[in-house]
mmCIF file of C-alpha atoms in Angstrom:
data_model
loop_
_atom_site.group_PDB
_atom_site.id
_atom_site.type_symbol
_atom_site.label_atom_id
_atom_site.label_comp_id
_atom_site.label_asym_id
_atom_site.label_seq_id
_atom_site.Cartn_x
_atom_site.Cartn_y
_atom_site.Cartn_z
ATOM 1 C CA MET A 1 14.962 -20.743 -28.334
ATOM 2 C CA GLU A 2 17.988 -22.060 -30.217
ATOM 3 C CA SER A 3 20.823 -23.017 -27.869
ATOM 4 C CA LEU A 4 24.035 -21.011 -27.950
ATOM 5 C CA SER A 5 26.091 -24.091 -28.806
ATOM 6 C CA HIS A 6 23.995 -24.802 -31.912
ATOM 7 C CA LEU A 7 24.111 -21.152 -32.876
ATOM 8 C CA LEU A 8 27.906 -21.129 -32.704
ATOM 9 C CA LYS A 9 28.179 -24.154 -34.996
ATOM 10 C CA SER A 10 26.358 -22.273 -37.742
ATOM 11 C CA MET A 11 28.636 -19.258 -37.516
ATOM 12 C CA PRO A 12 31.839 -18.744 -39.525
ATOM 13 C CA ASN A 13 35.101 -18.237 -37.712
ATOM 14 C CA SER A 14 35.070 -14.643 -36.655
ATOM 15 C CA GLU A 15 35.868 -12.249 -33.861
ATOM 16 C CA TRP A 16 32.191 -12.401 -32.871
ATOM 17 C CA ARG A 17 32.386 -16.181 -32.552
ATOM 18 C CA ARG A 18 35.516 -15.937 -30.438
ATOM 19 C CA LYS A 19 33.783 -13.534 -28.061
ATOM 20 C CA ALA A 20 30.775 -15.847 -27.840
ATOM 21 C CA GLU A 21 33.022 -18.784 -26.987
ATOM 22 C CA ASP A 22 34.650 -16.681 -24.285
ATOM 23 C CA LYS A 23 31.212 -16.039 -22.824
ATOM 24 C CA ILE A 24 30.433 -19.751 -22.813
ATOM 25 C CA ARG A 25 33.678 -20.496 -20.997
ATOM 26 C CA ALA A 26 32.858 -17.794 -18.474
ATOM 27 C CA VAL A 27 29.452 -19.398 -17.869
ATOM 28 C CA MET A 28 30.975 -22.849 -17.470
ATOM 29 C CA ASP A 29 33.556 -21.497 -14.997
ATOM 30 C CA ASP A 30 31.004 -19.514 -12.986
ATOM 31 C CA ALA A 31 30.595 -20.578 -9.348
ATOM 32 C CA LEU A 32 26.825 -20.569 -9.747
ATOM 33 C CA VAL A 33 26.996 -23.191 -12.495
ATOM 34 C CA HIS A 34 29.414 -25.287 -10.434
ATOM 35 C CA LYS A 35 26.949 -25.232 -7.537
ATOM 36 C CA PHE A 36 24.113 -26.168 -9.885
ATOM 37 C CA ARG A 37 26.044 -29.196 -11.176
ATOM 38 C CA GLN A 38 26.979 -30.239 -7.654
ATOM 39 C CA LYS A 39 23.318 -30.123 -6.698
ATOM 40 C CA TYR A 40 22.317 -32.139 -9.787
ATOM 41 C CA PRO A 41 25.317 -34.441 -10.482
ATOM 42 C CA PHE A 42 23.388 -36.393 -13.132
ATOM 43 C CA VAL A 43 23.490 -33.360 -15.458
ATOM 44 C CA ASP A 44 26.161 -34.337 -17.982
ATOM 45 C CA ASP A 45 28.218 -32.170 -20.344
ATOM 46 C CA TYR A 46 25.909 -32.823 -23.273
ATOM 47 C CA THR A 47 22.860 -31.597 -21.321
ATOM 48 C CA VAL A 48 24.792 -28.543 -20.243
ATOM 49 C CA LYS A 49 25.770 -27.717 -23.828
ATOM 50 C CA ILE A 50 22.275 -27.981 -25.278
ATOM 51 C CA ASN A 51 20.941 -25.812 -22.449
ATOM 52 C CA MET A 52 23.713 -23.230 -22.568
ATOM 53 C CA ASN A 53 21.235 -20.412 -23.185
ATOM 54 C CA LYS A 54 19.405 -21.246 -19.932
ATOM 55 C CA LEU A 55 22.652 -21.314 -17.964
ATOM 56 C CA TYR A 56 23.754 -18.028 -19.512
ATOM 57 C CA GLN A 57 20.443 -16.428 -18.534
ATOM 58 C CA TYR A 58 20.728 -17.914 -15.038
ATOM 59 C CA VAL A 59 24.213 -16.513 -14.461
ATOM 60 C CA THR A 60 23.523 -13.136 -16.088
ATOM 61 C CA GLU A 61 20.354 -12.460 -14.146
ATOM 62 C CA PHE A 62 21.932 -13.557 -10.885
ATOM 63 C CA LYS A 63 24.694 -10.972 -11.422
ATOM 64 C CA ASN A 64 22.115 -8.331 -12.354
ATOM 65 C CA CYS A 65 20.240 -8.996 -9.125
ATOM 66 C CA SER A 66 23.453 -8.940 -7.089
ATOM 67 C CA ASN A 67 24.019 -5.391 -8.361
ATOM 68 C CA CYS A 68 20.353 -4.386 -8.499
ATOM 69 C CA PRO A 69 19.901 -0.874 -9.943
ATOM 70 C CA GLY A 70 16.317 -0.719 -8.686
ATOM 71 C CA LEU A 71 13.050 -2.170 -9.895
ATOM 72 C CA ASP A 72 12.384 0.654 -12.347
ATOM 73 C CA ARG A 73 15.731 -0.039 -14.082
ATOM 74 C CA CYS A 74 15.723 -3.825 -13.845
ATOM 75 C CA PRO A 75 17.815 -5.193 -16.771
ATOM 76 C CA ASN A 76 16.400 -8.735 -16.608
ATOM 77 C CA ASP A 77 14.167 -10.052 -19.361
ATOM 78 C CA MET A 78 11.121 -9.942 -17.111
ATOM 79 C CA THR A 79 11.122 -6.910 -14.822
ATOM 80 C CA GLY A 80 11.419 -7.852 -11.168
ATOM 81 C CA HIS A 81 12.062 -11.539 -11.924
ATOM 82 C CA TYR A 82 15.131 -13.735 -12.131
ATOM 83 C CA THR A 83 15.756 -17.175 -13.619
ATOM 84 C CA MET A 84 15.943 -20.223 -11.378
ATOM 85 C CA LEU A 85 17.075 -23.609 -12.694
ATOM 86 C CA THR A 86 16.163 -27.106 -11.563
ATOM 87 C CA ALA A 87 16.903 -30.495 -13.090
ATOM 88 C CA ASP A 88 15.480 -33.991 -13.082
ATOM 89 C CA PHE A 89 16.412 -37.356 -14.523
ATOM 90 C CA VAL A 90 13.741 -39.184 -16.507
ATOM 91 C CA ASN A 91 14.225 -42.390 -18.518
ATOM 92 C CA GLU A 92 17.988 -42.130 -18.088
ATOM 93 C CA LYS A 93 17.997 -38.638 -19.530
ATOM 94 C CA ALA A 94 18.717 -35.331 -17.764
ATOM 95 C CA PHE A 95 16.472 -32.301 -18.226
ATOM 96 C CA ILE A 96 17.099 -28.715 -17.117
ATOM 97 C CA HIS A 97 14.030 -26.604 -16.310
ATOM 98 C CA GLU A 98 13.904 -22.824 -15.948
ATOM 99 C CA GLU A 99 11.436 -20.752 -13.958
ATOM 100 C CA LYS A 100 10.986 -17.006 -13.540
ATOM 101 C CA VAL A 101 10.850 -16.075 -9.858
ATOM 102 C CA ALA A 102 9.701 -12.691 -8.512
ATOM 103 C CA CYS A 103 12.311 -10.793 -6.497
ATOM 104 C CA LYS A 104 11.736 -9.176 -3.101
ATOM 105 C CA LYS A 105 11.482 -5.697 -4.589
ATOM 106 C CA PHE A 106 8.827 -6.829 -7.067
ATOM 107 C CA ASN A 107 6.828 -8.560 -4.334
ATOM 108 C CA ALA A 108 7.088 -5.481 -2.127
ATOM 109 C CA LYS A 109 5.809 -3.262 -4.929
ATOM 110 C CA GLN A 110 2.950 -5.656 -5.641
ATOM 111 C CA LEU A 111 1.983 -5.528 -1.969
ATOM 112 C CA GLN A 112 2.243 -1.745 -1.907
ATOM 113 C CA ASP A 113 0.164 -1.411 -5.072
ATOM 114 C CA ALA A 114 -2.479 -3.673 -3.530
ATOM 115 C CA ILE A 115 -2.508 -1.583 -0.347
ATOM 116 C CA SER A 116 -2.727 1.666 -2.307
ATOM 117 C CA SER A 117 -5.620 0.345 -4.376
ATOM 118 C CA ARG A 118 -7.606 -0.332 -1.190
ATOM 119 C CA ILE A 119 -7.304 3.192 0.200
ATOM 120 C CA ARG A 120 -8.877 6.277 -1.372
ATOM 121 C CA THR A 121 -7.542 9.689 -0.456
ATOM 122 C CA PHE A 122 -9.419 12.960 -0.846
ATOM 123 C CA HIS A 123 -7.061 15.938 -0.605
ATOM 124 C CA VAL A 124 -4.625 13.946 1.532
ATOM 125 C CA ASP A 125 -1.125 13.219 0.212
ATOM 126 C CA PRO A 126 -1.211 9.517 -0.847
ATOM 127 C CA ARG A 127 2.405 9.155 0.289
ATOM 128 C CA MET A 128 1.184 9.463 3.858
ATOM 129 C CA ILE A 129 -0.712 6.201 3.376
ATOM 130 C CA SER A 130 1.856 4.406 1.225
ATOM 131 C CA ARG A 131 4.712 4.526 3.716
ATOM 132 C CA SER A 132 5.074 1.456 5.872
ATOM 133 C CA TYR A 133 6.199 2.102 9.437
ATOM 134 C CA SER A 134 6.623 -0.297 12.318
ATOM 135 C CA PHE A 135 5.014 0.336 15.687
ATOM 136 C CA GLY A 136 8.458 1.115 17.110
ATOM 137 C CA GLU A 137 9.201 3.708 14.420
ATOM 138 C CA ILE A 138 5.853 5.406 15.007
ATOM 139 C CA LEU A 139 6.424 5.433 18.751
ATOM 140 C CA GLU A 140 9.917 6.882 18.526
ATOM 141 C CA THR A 141 8.957 9.842 16.330
ATOM 142 C CA ASP A 142 7.528 11.620 19.379
ATOM 143 C CA LEU A 143 7.474 9.963 22.796
ATOM 144 C CA ASP A 144 5.137 12.686 24.104
ATOM 145 C CA ARG A 145 2.301 11.067 22.160
ATOM 146 C CA ALA A 146 3.237 7.510 23.196
ATOM 147 C CA LYS A 147 -0.119 6.924 24.880
ATOM 148 C CA ALA A 148 -2.023 7.802 21.702
ATOM 149 C CA VAL A 149 0.246 5.609 19.579
ATOM 150 C CA MET A 150 -0.310 2.649 21.895
ATOM 151 C CA GLN A 151 -4.100 3.169 21.799
ATOM 152 C CA ILE A 152 -4.075 3.167 18.007
ATOM 153 C CA ASN A 153 -1.780 0.164 17.818
ATOM 154 C CA ASP A 154 -4.074 -1.722 20.234
ATOM 155 C CA TYR A 155 -7.006 -0.833 17.979
ATOM 156 C CA VAL A 156 -5.142 -2.097 14.896
ATOM 157 C CA SER A 157 -4.249 -5.371 16.632
ATOM 158 C CA LEU A 158 -7.832 -5.912 17.839
ATOM 159 C CA THR A 159 -9.227 -5.275 14.356
ATOM 160 C CA MET A 160 -6.732 -7.654 12.776
ATOM 161 C CA GLU A 161 -7.727 -10.366 15.240
ATOM 162 C CA ASP A 162 -11.500 -9.858 15.437
ATOM 163 C CA GLY A 163 -12.413 -7.970 12.270
ATOM 164 C CA LEU A 164 -14.078 -4.578 11.892
ATOM 165 C CA GLN A 165 -15.062 -2.994 15.186
ATOM 166 C CA PRO A 166 -18.387 -1.223 15.808
ATOM 167 C CA ARG A 167 -16.571 1.801 17.231
ATOM 168 C CA GLY A 168 -14.017 4.105 15.660
ATOM 169 C CA LEU A 169 -11.608 6.631 17.164
ATOM 170 C CA TYR A 170 -11.752 10.382 17.688
ATOM 171 C CA LEU A 171 -8.265 11.911 17.665
ATOM 172 C CA SER A 172 -8.191 15.365 19.197
ATOM 173 C CA GLY A 173 -5.212 17.579 19.805
ATOM 174 C CA SER A 174 -3.502 20.785 18.811
ATOM 175 C CA PHE A 175 -2.091 21.643 15.378
ATOM 176 C CA GLY A 176 0.703 19.539 13.926
ATOM 177 C CA THR A 177 0.845 16.759 16.511
ATOM 178 C CA GLY A 178 0.510 14.045 13.865
ATOM 179 C CA LYS A 179 -3.146 13.049 14.047
ATOM 180 C CA THR A 180 -3.427 12.558 10.279
ATOM 181 C CA PHE A 181 -0.107 10.712 10.269
ATOM 182 C CA LEU A 182 -1.404 8.266 12.887
ATOM 183 C CA MET A 183 -4.582 7.631 10.920
ATOM 184 C CA GLY A 184 -2.471 6.983 7.822
ATOM 185 C CA TYR A 185 -0.503 4.412 9.812
ATOM 186 C CA MET A 186 -3.737 2.716 10.884
ATOM 187 C CA LEU A 187 -5.147 2.623 7.344
ATOM 188 C CA HIS A 188 -1.909 1.211 5.953
ATOM 189 C CA GLN A 189 -1.703 -1.554 8.551
ATOM 190 C CA LEU A 190 -5.312 -2.638 8.076
ATOM 191 C CA ALA A 191 -5.113 -2.427 4.275
ATOM 192 C CA LYS A 192 -2.357 -5.043 4.513
ATOM 193 C CA VAL A 193 -4.969 -7.550 5.690
ATOM 194 C CA GLY A 194 -7.397 -6.632 2.925
ATOM 195 C CA MET A 195 -9.552 -3.891 4.433
ATOM 196 C CA THR A 196 -10.617 -0.907 2.350
ATOM 197 C CA GLY A 197 -10.421 2.651 3.545
ATOM 198 C CA ALA A 198 -10.825 6.321 2.716
ATOM 199 C CA ILE A 199 -9.420 9.474 4.270
ATOM 200 C CA VAL A 200 -11.047 12.831 3.569
ATOM 201 C CA TYR A 201 -9.476 16.217 4.330
ATOM 202 C CA MET A 202 -12.677 18.031 5.216
ATOM 203 C CA PRO A 203 -11.887 21.717 4.466
ATOM 204 C CA ASP A 204 -11.005 21.015 0.800
ATOM 205 C CA PHE A 205 -13.504 18.197 0.384
ATOM 206 C CA ALA A 206 -16.346 20.505 1.476
ATOM 207 C CA GLU A 207 -15.437 22.890 -1.336
ATOM 208 C CA ASP A 208 -15.223 20.024 -3.827
ATOM 209 C CA LEU A 209 -18.752 18.926 -3.027
ATOM 210 C CA LYS A 210 -20.146 22.253 -4.159
ATOM 211 C CA GLY A 211 -18.797 21.578 -7.638
ATOM 212 C CA MET A 212 -20.491 18.189 -7.697
ATOM 213 C CA PHE A 213 -23.966 19.750 -7.734
ATOM 214 C CA GLN A 214 -23.655 19.780 -11.518
ATOM 215 C CA GLU A 215 -22.606 16.097 -11.493
ATOM 216 C CA PRO A 216 -25.229 14.273 -9.422
ATOM 217 C CA ASN A 217 -23.971 10.816 -10.394
ATOM 218 C CA LYS A 218 -20.450 11.647 -9.249
ATOM 219 C CA LEU A 219 -21.812 13.129 -6.030
ATOM 220 C CA LYS A 220 -23.842 9.999 -5.271
ATOM 221 C CA GLU A 221 -20.916 7.733 -6.163
ATOM 222 C CA THR A 222 -18.603 9.638 -3.810
ATOM 223 C CA ILE A 223 -21.025 9.621 -0.879
ATOM 224 C CA ASP A 224 -21.813 5.926 -1.412
ATOM 225 C CA LEU A 225 -18.085 5.132 -1.381
ATOM 226 C CA LEU A 226 -17.674 6.898 1.968
ATOM 227 C CA LYS A 227 -20.715 5.114 3.357
ATOM 228 C CA ASP A 228 -19.538 1.653 2.362
ATOM 229 C CA THR A 229 -15.742 1.616 2.751
ATOM 230 C CA ASP A 230 -14.518 -0.466 5.687
ATOM 231 C CA LEU A 231 -12.630 2.356 7.386
ATOM 232 C CA LEU A 232 -13.484 6.033 6.961
ATOM 233 C CA VAL A 233 -11.424 8.925 8.326
ATOM 234 C CA PHE A 234 -12.809 12.466 8.420
ATOM 235 C CA ASP A 235 -9.578 14.419 8.706
ATOM 236 C CA ASP A 236 -9.571 17.867 10.370
ATOM 237 C CA ILE A 237 -13.296 17.841 10.914
ATOM 238 C CA GLY A 238 -14.531 21.127 12.314
ATOM 239 C CA ALA A 239 -12.231 23.139 10.044
ATOM 240 C CA GLU A 240 -14.612 22.986 7.062
ATOM 241 C CA ASN A 241 -16.825 25.878 6.018
ATOM 242 C CA LEU A 242 -20.071 24.397 7.297
ATOM 243 C CA ASN A 243 -23.456 24.753 5.662
ATOM 244 C CA PRO A 244 -26.740 22.939 6.431
ATOM 245 C CA TRP A 245 -26.534 20.720 3.336
ATOM 246 C CA LEU A 246 -23.002 19.556 4.139
ATOM 247 C CA ARG A 247 -23.894 18.891 7.762
ATOM 248 C CA ASP A 248 -27.257 17.203 7.300
ATOM 249 C CA HIS A 249 -27.114 15.557 3.874
ATOM 250 C CA VAL A 250 -23.456 14.617 3.583
ATOM 251 C CA ILE A 251 -21.757 14.204 6.976
ATOM 252 C CA GLY A 252 -25.024 13.345 8.730
ATOM 253 C CA ALA A 253 -26.102 10.869 6.063
ATOM 254 C CA ILE A 254 -22.719 9.132 6.044
ATOM 255 C CA VAL A 255 -22.340 8.730 9.817
ATOM 256 C CA ASN A 256 -25.983 7.687 10.134
ATOM 257 C CA HIS A 257 -25.449 4.931 7.552
ATOM 258 C CA ARG A 258 -22.211 3.722 9.129
ATOM 259 C CA MET A 259 -23.203 3.611 12.801
ATOM 260 C CA ASN A 260 -23.516 0.024 14.044
ATOM 261 C CA ARG A 261 -22.161 -1.111 10.677
ATOM 262 C CA LYS A 262 -18.613 0.120 10.121
ATOM 263 C CA PRO A 263 -16.249 2.290 12.164
ATOM 264 C CA THR A 264 -15.709 5.964 11.435
ATOM 265 C CA PHE A 265 -12.644 7.913 12.564
ATOM 266 C CA PHE A 266 -12.084 11.612 13.088
ATOM 267 C CA THR A 267 -9.154 13.941 13.592
ATOM 268 C CA SER A 268 -9.868 17.388 14.919
ATOM 269 C CA ASN A 269 -8.434 20.340 16.760
ATOM 270 C CA TYR A 270 -11.744 20.392 18.634
ATOM 271 C CA ALA A 271 -12.726 18.324 21.636
ATOM 272 C CA LEU A 272 -16.033 16.482 21.145
ATOM 273 C CA HIS A 273 -18.138 19.075 23.029
ATOM 274 C CA ASP A 274 -16.599 21.867 20.943
ATOM 275 C CA LEU A 275 -17.347 19.971 17.743
ATOM 276 C CA GLU A 276 -21.007 19.931 18.775
ATOM 277 C CA LYS A 277 -20.914 23.732 18.962
ATOM 278 C CA HIS A 278 -19.405 23.823 15.482
ATOM 279 C CA PHE A 279 -22.205 21.662 14.100
ATOM 280 C CA SER A 280 -24.832 23.792 15.836
ATOM 281 C CA PHE A 281 -24.117 26.943 13.859
ATOM 282 C CA THR A 282 -24.042 27.680 10.126
ATOM 283 C CA ASN A 283 -23.620 30.972 8.315
ATOM 284 C CA LYS A 284 -26.937 30.417 6.557
ATOM 285 C CA ASP A 285 -29.249 29.366 9.387
ATOM 286 C CA GLY A 286 -27.425 30.598 12.470
ATOM 287 C CA ASP A 287 -27.796 28.642 15.707
ATOM 288 C CA GLU A 288 -29.470 25.238 15.370
ATOM 289 C CA GLU A 289 -28.466 23.556 18.601
ATOM 290 C CA TYR A 290 -30.735 20.553 18.125
ATOM 291 C CA LYS A 291 -29.142 19.776 14.735
ATOM 292 C CA GLY A 292 -25.711 19.882 16.294
ATOM 293 C CA GLN A 293 -26.915 17.483 18.997
ATOM 294 C CA ARG A 294 -28.510 15.203 16.415
ATOM 295 C CA ILE A 295 -25.349 14.682 14.397
ATOM 296 C CA MET A 296 -23.262 14.293 17.550
ATOM 297 C CA ASP A 297 -25.653 11.536 18.675
ATOM 298 C CA ARG A 298 -24.436 9.673 15.590
ATOM 299 C CA ILE A 299 -20.777 10.299 16.389
ATOM 300 C CA ARG A 300 -20.163 10.428 20.140
ATOM 301 C CA PRO A 301 -21.473 6.941 21.082
ATOM 302 C CA PHE A 302 -19.474 5.298 18.296
ATOM 303 C CA VAL A 303 -15.960 6.595 18.981
ATOM 304 C CA ASP A 304 -13.316 6.299 21.651
ATOM 305 C CA VAL A 305 -11.457 9.536 22.264
ATOM 306 C CA VAL A 306 -7.683 9.570 21.788
ATOM 307 C CA GLU A 307 -5.857 12.658 23.044
ATOM 308 C CA VAL A 308 -2.850 13.303 20.837
ATOM 309 C CA THR A 309 -0.218 15.383 22.591
ATOM 310 C CA GLY A 310 3.279 16.285 21.469
ATOM 311 C CA THR A 311 5.115 18.978 19.578
ATOM 312 C CA ASN A 312 4.091 20.698 16.356
ATOM 313 C CA LYS A 313 5.937 18.888 13.555
ATOM 314 C CA ARG A 314 4.752 20.922 10.609
ATOM 315 C CA GLY A 315 7.531 22.580 8.683
ATOM 316 C CA LYS A 316 10.198 20.348 10.253
#
């Protein structure tokens, strides 16, 4: 890029040139440039002049960042980056080097995009997973469920330290106490350390699966994803319209594949023994107690129960 000083020399005397010279003086008088020259005292006036464009960019982008309008409206040449200058002295000659550095907002978005890419949601609002909360913020939202929050936080800490656990969690409690919210918190925290996850809202997902009969490849791809993801949450299990195929060939196949391999998590308004009753009856085949027991044998030994108490937060 041609330096501003060289560009000015080629210009006729004009109002435009006067304004450009004013800009150069403003750059030279800027506190940021003074600090730069104090840090690198070997940078002489000649070196400054032939690198005026770099200094102008340095000062301009610093001011832009000081009054940041947000990442989506970043005015800098490279979105989410600002210019940093360094200098060195080689063979009795000063050189000024520029580098584009990512800002905090850009780095935060990159991290969030990476987290979001690791978690698949099926009929669950992705914003529930994308929000980053601290343990303290989660705890303070409802102290009545403090015990459940501490259990989940202990589970997150253990998994971060030791890797995937053989057992998952079964969150039971009444409507609106934040069971899905707590599972979103867990998925977000563990996605930060590179784990993949999926959360499936069972009532709507069960209806979706019916439409996949005409797309066997998509059906297989979806079930394989749920089998293999690091962390799987069946959200509001027990509220789905159950049929033998869903119970035996989808839910049963997934939990059978995952047991002793990867943890599975559940949220439900049912206690575990009531969930067994739910799995034991379908509208098509009626009571099939042994089938309910069989699927529960693939769930009950591989979860720790977390009772989620508190107030109903829906609609607030």
